[in-house]
Steps between C-alpha positions, in 0.01 A plus 500: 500500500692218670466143373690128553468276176467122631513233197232292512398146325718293275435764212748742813253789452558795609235589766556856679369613849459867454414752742482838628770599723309781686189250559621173481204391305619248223403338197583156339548474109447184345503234760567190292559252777685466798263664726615424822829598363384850444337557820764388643690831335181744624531385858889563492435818364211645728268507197140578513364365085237640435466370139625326203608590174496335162734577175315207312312120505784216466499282767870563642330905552172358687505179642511627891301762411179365670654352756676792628220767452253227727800468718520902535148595437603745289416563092678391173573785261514442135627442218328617197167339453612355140694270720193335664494155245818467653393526878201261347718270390729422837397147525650396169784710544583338876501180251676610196794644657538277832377729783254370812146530363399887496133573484363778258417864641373840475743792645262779725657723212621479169711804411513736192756738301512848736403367883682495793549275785582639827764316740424680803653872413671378189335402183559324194368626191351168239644465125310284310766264277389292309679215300657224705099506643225685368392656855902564646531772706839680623527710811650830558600635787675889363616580903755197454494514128462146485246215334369166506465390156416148539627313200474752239830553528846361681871590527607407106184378382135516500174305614402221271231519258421169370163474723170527392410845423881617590601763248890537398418854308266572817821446699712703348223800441454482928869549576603729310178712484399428876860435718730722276294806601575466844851576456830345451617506881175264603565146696330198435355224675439235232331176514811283580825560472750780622370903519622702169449914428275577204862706385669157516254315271481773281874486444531089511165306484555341158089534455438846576841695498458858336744393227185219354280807479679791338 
């Protein structure tokens, strides 16, 4: 699995063109913004999407989702359907946190603990995660041992749980029940911010270190 993270919106999220080297076939995960911007990075690459993912509902994870899937014809993939009052709810977060107005939607698919998503040959297995959102979702992909945790967790901290129906004990019961598993030598793609190992955070992350737990 080969990917190229391009920051996008003022929030400098961390969208990532994946895709299958063998095929070429590609996916997008969380297009916040900056469409144009992202094609831009598919037609440089010799990308054929054919779909996007979701982690979770906020705004700076969705707002080009529409756009791009009309753009590409092609289907949006999760997250977890206790994430849909957020996707409901677009309009008043476009207002609440500055973005152009984003309408509300319905992904073809909402996701679940245990499925799959296939990237041409190479697929990603679905962890649900909840805390920072209700319905997040983190992608695994065990051929490059690496995820795409969205904002449940970063390098030295973790997502933020002061929305409505975010969940600090939730938080901390996904990461270290649901990442931790996978294995200390795993990569991660968070949210925003720079890429971290789960044997890094485990060792430093002031919230989740193996030291808080023993």
């Amino acid at each position: 699995m080969k990917y190229q993270i391009i920051p996008v919106t003022p929030f400098q999220q961390n969208c990532s063109v994946i895709w299958c080297e063998k095929t070429l076939k590609a996916a997008v995960v969380d297009p916040g913004g900056n469409i144009d911007r992202i094609l831009a990075e598919v037609v440089k690459l010799g990308l054929s999407v054919e779909k996007i993912l979701l982690t979770h509902g906020h705004i700076d994870h969705v707002g080009g989702a529409v756009a791009l899937a009309t753009k590409l014809a092609i289907p949006i993939v999760g997250p977890h359907i206790a994430d849909k009052f957020w996707l409901e709810n677009l309009v008043k977060q476009s207002q609440n946190f500055g973005f152009p107005r984003v309408e509300a939607f319905e992904p073809t698919q909402y996701l679940n603990e245990g499925d799959n998503v296939n990237v041409g040959e190479q697929h990603l297995q679905v962890l649900h995660c909840p805390g920072h959102t209700p319905g997040h979702i983190v992608f695994y992909n065990t051929q490059a041992n690496l995820a795409w945790v969205g904002d449940v967790l970063f390098r030295g901290s973790i997502g933020r749980t002061d929305f409505p129906q975010s969940n600090h004990q939730d938080l901390l019961h996904s990461i270290t029940t649901k990442l931790w598993p996978l294995g200390h030598n795993v990569s991660f793609i968070p949210g925003h911010g720079p890429m971290s190992t789960f044997a890094d955070e485990r060792q430093h992350n002031p919230f989740v270190a193996d030291q808080l737990f023993d």
